[in-house]
XYZ file of C-alpha atoms in Angstrom:
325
model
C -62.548 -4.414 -138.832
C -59.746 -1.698 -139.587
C -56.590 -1.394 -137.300
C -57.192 -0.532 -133.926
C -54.539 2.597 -133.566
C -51.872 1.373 -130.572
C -49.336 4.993 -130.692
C -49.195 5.699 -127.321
C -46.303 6.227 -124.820
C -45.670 2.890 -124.272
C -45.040 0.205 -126.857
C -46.796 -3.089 -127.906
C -45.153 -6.065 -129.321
C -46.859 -8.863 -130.606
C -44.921 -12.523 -130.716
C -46.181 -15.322 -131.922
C -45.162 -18.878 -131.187
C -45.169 -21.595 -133.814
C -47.913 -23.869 -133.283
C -50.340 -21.505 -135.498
C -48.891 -18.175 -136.961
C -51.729 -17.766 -138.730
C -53.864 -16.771 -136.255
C -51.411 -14.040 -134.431
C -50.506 -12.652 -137.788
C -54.628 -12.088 -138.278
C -54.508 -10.828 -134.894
C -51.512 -8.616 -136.093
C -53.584 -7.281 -139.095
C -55.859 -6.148 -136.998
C -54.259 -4.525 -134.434
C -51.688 -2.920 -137.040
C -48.597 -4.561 -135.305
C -46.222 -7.521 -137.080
C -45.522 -10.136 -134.837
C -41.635 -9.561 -134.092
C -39.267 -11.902 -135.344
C -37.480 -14.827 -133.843
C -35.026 -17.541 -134.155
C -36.506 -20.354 -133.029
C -35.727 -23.997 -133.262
C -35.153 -27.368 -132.018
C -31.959 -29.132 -130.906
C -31.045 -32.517 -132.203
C -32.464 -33.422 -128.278
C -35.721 -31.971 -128.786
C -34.654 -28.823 -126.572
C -36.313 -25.625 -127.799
C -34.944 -22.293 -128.313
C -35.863 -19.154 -128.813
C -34.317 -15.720 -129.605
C -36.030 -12.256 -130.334
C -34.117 -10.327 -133.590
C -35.210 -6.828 -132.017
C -34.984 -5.189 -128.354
C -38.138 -6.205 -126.016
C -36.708 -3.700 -123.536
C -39.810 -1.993 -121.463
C -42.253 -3.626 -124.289
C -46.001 -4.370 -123.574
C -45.820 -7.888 -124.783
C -48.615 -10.282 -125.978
C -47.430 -13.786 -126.618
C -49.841 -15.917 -128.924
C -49.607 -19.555 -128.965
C -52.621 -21.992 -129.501
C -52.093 -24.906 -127.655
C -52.518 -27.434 -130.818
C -50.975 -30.749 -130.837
C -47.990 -32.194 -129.785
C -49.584 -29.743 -127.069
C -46.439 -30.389 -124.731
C -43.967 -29.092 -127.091
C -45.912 -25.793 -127.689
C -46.276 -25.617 -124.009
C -42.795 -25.480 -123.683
C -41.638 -22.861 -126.480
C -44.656 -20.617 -124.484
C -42.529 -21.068 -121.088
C -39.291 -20.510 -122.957
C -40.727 -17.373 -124.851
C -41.951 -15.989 -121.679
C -38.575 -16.472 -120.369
C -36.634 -14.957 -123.021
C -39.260 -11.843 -122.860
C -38.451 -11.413 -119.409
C -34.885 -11.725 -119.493
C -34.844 -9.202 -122.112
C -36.542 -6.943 -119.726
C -39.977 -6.891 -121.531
C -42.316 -4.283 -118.989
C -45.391 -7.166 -119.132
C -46.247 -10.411 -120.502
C -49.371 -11.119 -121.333
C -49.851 -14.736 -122.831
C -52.722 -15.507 -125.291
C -53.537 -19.160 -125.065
C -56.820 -18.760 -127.638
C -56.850 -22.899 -126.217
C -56.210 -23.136 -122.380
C -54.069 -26.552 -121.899
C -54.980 -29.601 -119.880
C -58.245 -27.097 -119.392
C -60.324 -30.498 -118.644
C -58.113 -32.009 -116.088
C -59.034 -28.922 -113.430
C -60.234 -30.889 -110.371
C -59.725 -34.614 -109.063
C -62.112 -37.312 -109.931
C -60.047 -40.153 -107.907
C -57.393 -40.398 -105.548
C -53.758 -39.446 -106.933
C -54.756 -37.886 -109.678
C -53.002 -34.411 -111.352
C -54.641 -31.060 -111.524
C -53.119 -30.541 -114.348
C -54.884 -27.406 -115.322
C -53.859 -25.459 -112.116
C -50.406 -27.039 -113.118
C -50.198 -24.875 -116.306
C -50.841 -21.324 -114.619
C -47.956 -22.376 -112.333
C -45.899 -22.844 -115.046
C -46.751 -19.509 -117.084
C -46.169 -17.546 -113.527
C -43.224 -19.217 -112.953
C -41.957 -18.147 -116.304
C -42.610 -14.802 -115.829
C -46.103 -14.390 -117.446
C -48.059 -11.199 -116.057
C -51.454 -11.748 -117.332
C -53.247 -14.493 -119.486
C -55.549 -13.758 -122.159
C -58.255 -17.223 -123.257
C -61.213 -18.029 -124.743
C -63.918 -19.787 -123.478
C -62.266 -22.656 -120.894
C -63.652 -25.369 -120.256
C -64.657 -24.762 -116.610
C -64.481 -20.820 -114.945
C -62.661 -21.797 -112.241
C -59.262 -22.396 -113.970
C -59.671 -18.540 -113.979
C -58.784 -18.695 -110.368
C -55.943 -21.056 -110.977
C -53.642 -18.085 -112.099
C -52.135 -15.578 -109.345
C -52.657 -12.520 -112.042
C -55.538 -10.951 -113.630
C -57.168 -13.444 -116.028
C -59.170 -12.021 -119.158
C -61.866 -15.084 -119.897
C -63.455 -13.767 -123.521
C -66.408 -15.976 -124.863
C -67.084 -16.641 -128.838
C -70.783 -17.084 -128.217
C -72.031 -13.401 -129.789
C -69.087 -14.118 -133.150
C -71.106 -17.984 -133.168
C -74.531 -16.219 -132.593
C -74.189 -13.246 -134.966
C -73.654 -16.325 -137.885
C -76.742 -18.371 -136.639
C -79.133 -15.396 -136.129
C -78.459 -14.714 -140.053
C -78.332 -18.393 -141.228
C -81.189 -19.632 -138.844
C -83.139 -16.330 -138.360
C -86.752 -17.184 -138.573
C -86.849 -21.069 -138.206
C -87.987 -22.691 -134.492
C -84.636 -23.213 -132.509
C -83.992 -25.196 -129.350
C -80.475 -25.191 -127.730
C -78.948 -28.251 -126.816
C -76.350 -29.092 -123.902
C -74.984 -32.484 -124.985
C -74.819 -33.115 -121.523
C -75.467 -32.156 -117.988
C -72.220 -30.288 -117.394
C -72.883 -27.852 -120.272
C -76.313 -26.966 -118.696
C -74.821 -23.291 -117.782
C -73.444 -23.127 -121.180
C -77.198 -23.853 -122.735
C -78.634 -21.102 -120.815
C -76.592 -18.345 -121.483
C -77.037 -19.069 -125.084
C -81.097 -19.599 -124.796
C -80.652 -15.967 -123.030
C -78.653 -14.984 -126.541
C -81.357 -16.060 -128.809
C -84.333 -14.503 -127.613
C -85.902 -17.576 -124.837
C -85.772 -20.119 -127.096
C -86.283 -23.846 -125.408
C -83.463 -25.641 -123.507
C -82.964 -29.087 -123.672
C -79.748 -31.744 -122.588
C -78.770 -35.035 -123.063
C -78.576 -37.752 -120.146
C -76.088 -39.435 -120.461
C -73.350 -41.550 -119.056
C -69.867 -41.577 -119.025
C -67.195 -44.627 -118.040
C -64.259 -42.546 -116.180
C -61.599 -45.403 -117.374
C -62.855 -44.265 -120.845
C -63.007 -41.167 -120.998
C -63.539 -40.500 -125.104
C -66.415 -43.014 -124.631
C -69.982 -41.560 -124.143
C -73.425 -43.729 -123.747
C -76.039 -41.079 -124.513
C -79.368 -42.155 -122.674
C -82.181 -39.960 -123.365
C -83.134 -36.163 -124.697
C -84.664 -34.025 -121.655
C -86.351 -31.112 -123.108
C -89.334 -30.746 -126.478
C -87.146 -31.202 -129.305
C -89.865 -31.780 -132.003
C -89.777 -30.278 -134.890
C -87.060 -27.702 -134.158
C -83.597 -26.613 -134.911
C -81.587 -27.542 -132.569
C -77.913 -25.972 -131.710
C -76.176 -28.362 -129.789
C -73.503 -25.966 -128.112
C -70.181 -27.048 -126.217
C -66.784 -25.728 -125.666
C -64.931 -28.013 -127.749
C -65.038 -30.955 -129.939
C -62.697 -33.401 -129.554
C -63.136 -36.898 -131.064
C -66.925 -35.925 -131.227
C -68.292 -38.670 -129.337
C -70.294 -36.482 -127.073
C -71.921 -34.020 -130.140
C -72.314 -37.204 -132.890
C -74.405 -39.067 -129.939
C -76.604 -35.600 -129.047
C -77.127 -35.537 -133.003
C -78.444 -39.057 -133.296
C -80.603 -39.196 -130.107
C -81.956 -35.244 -131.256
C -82.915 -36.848 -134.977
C -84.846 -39.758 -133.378
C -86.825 -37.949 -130.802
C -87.706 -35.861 -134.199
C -85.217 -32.868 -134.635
C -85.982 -31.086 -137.433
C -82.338 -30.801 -138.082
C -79.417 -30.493 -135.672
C -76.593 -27.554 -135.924
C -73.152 -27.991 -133.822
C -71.361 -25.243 -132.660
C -68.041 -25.398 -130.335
C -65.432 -22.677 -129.954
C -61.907 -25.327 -130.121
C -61.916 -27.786 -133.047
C -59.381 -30.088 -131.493
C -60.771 -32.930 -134.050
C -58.590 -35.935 -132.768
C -59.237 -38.881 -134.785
C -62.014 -39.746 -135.504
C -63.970 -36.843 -135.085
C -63.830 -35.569 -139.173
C -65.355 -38.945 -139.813
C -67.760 -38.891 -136.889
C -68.939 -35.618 -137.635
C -69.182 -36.617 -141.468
C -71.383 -39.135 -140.536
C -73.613 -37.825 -138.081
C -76.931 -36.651 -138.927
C -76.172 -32.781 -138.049
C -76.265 -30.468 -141.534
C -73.297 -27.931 -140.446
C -70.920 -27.961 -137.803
C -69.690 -24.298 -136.303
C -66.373 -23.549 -134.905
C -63.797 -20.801 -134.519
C -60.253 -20.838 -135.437
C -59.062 -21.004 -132.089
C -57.038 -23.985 -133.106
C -55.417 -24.949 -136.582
C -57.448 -27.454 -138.866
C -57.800 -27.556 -142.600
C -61.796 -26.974 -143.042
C -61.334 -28.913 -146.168
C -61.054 -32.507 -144.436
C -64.898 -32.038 -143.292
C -67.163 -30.356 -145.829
C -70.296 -29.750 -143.095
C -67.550 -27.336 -141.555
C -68.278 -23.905 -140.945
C -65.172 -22.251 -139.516
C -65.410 -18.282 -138.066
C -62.421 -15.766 -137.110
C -61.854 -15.309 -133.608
C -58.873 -13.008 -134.212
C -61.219 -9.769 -134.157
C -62.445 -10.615 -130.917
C -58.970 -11.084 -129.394
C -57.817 -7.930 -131.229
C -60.069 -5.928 -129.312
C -59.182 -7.613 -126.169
C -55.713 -7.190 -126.557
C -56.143 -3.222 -127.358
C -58.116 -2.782 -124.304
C -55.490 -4.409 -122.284
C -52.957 -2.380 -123.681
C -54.447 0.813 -123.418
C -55.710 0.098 -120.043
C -59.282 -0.259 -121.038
C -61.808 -2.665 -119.650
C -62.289 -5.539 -121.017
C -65.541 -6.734 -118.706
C -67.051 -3.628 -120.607
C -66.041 -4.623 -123.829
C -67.849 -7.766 -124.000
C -70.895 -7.475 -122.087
C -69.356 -7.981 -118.388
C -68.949 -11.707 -119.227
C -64.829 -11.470 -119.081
């Protein structure tokens, strides 16, 4: 993709927070912009700060952190960074949060519990954010969690595009590893031409909630492909479990693809041990592809690129991506 051309009467400025400056300087390459520099450090407390070495005045700013771990800390330099923006009289803030934080705590299961989720857009409003820019959360009402305009982009067609060449031709089925990514399944069984659906049953203890009994497959399975497709992958309890029950009710083979490798332990050696040949993800979050050699990992910087130029230049994002956003 060559740089998308951002000369106009205003000016965009791209910042990038610490937790993965990888990704916004890929972002960067595409769009043609540097991220600008900072000072930016801790105090022998722990307190964060953060300076900007050029003016932000009347800027179009685009803040990219990915909310890796220790996920508090990088909340907290976003929040600061925000501030510092505004304070500097930056025109807009737009935040990029490739990884929405505390996206699966978004509703209450018991009594005096958080909503943690709804929590976070507070905090990013109260800082002074404008807009936030994310990809693929974890449930689509955290979009209505933020009092601003919320740009959801999906990686399905950037995961599709690689399947439909390294699949192309065989019998597929797509699999939601459980009942909550039912939605999910379809829209991707509408992506690859019809194919069969099919979920796992499964149950969950909520006072354990890395801990996952799968039950049964629902669905024909035989003989098939099948893409087992979720947001994210954590400690890959959920996907390992779909993978094993999928092989014994006679899988041909089992694919994984997620959009946020969050890959707390022990989900490299799960996943290494699970009968699933390759396991899909974007580079929404930072992890060495090394540590898991079944890992495919694809470039979602392109994708968020565009988004960001749209925004910019006033364009419509629903339009860009097939009126999904």
């Amino acid at each position: 993709m060559g740089s998308l051309s951002t000369q106009n009467s205003k000016n965009l400025m791209l910042f990038s927070g610490r937790a993965y400056p990888e990704l916004a300087d890929e972002i960067g390459k595409h769009l043609g912009v540097a991220p600008t520099a900072a000072d930016a450090f801790e105090f022998a407390n722990g307190e964060l700060f953060v300076r900007y070495k050029e003016s932000v005045r009347g800027c179009d700013a685009f803040v990219v952190q990915s909310m890796t771990e220790p996920i508090n800390r990088w909340m907290m330099e976003t929040l600061i960074m925000i501030d510092a923006l505004k304070r500097g009289s930056a025109k807009r803030v737009t935040v990029v949060l490739p990884f929405y934080p505390y996206s699966r705590q978004d509703k209450k299961h018991q009594g005096r519990e958080p909503i943690s989720a709804r929590l976070m857009a507070d905090l990013l409003r109260t800082a002074g954010a404008n807009r936030v820019l994310t990809v693929d959360l974890h449930t689509a009402q955290i979009q209505g969690f933020f009092d601003g305009p919320v740009d959801h982009l999906f990686a399905m067609e950037t995961l599709a595009s690689y399947i439909d060449q390294r699949y192309g031709g065989r019998p597929l089925a797509i699999v939601a590893p459980d009942s909550g990514r039912v939605r999910v399944a379809e829209r991707w069984t509408d992506r690859m031409g019809g194919c069969p659906l099919a979920f796992i049953h499964k149950s969950r203890d909520p006072q354990r909630p890395n801990e996952v009994v799968a039950n049964r497959v629902v669905g024909d399975v035989a003989g098939r492909v099948c893409l087992v497709v979720d947001d994210m992958i954590d400690t890959g309890g959920t996907v390992c479990s779909a993978a094993q029950m999928l092989m014994e009710a006679d899988a041909a083979d089992v694919v994984v693809a997620a959009t946020h490798p969050i890959f707390s332990d022990p989900a490299t050696q799960r996943l290494e041990e699970a009968p699933c040949s390759e396991v899909i993800v974007t580079n929404t979050l930072p992890f060495d592809p090394d540590t898991l050699e079944k890992l495919t990992v694809l470039s979602i910087a392109p994708l968020i690129a565009k988004a960001i130029y749209e925004v910019f230049n006033d364009g419509s994002v629903t339009t860009l991506f097939g009126g999904l956003s």
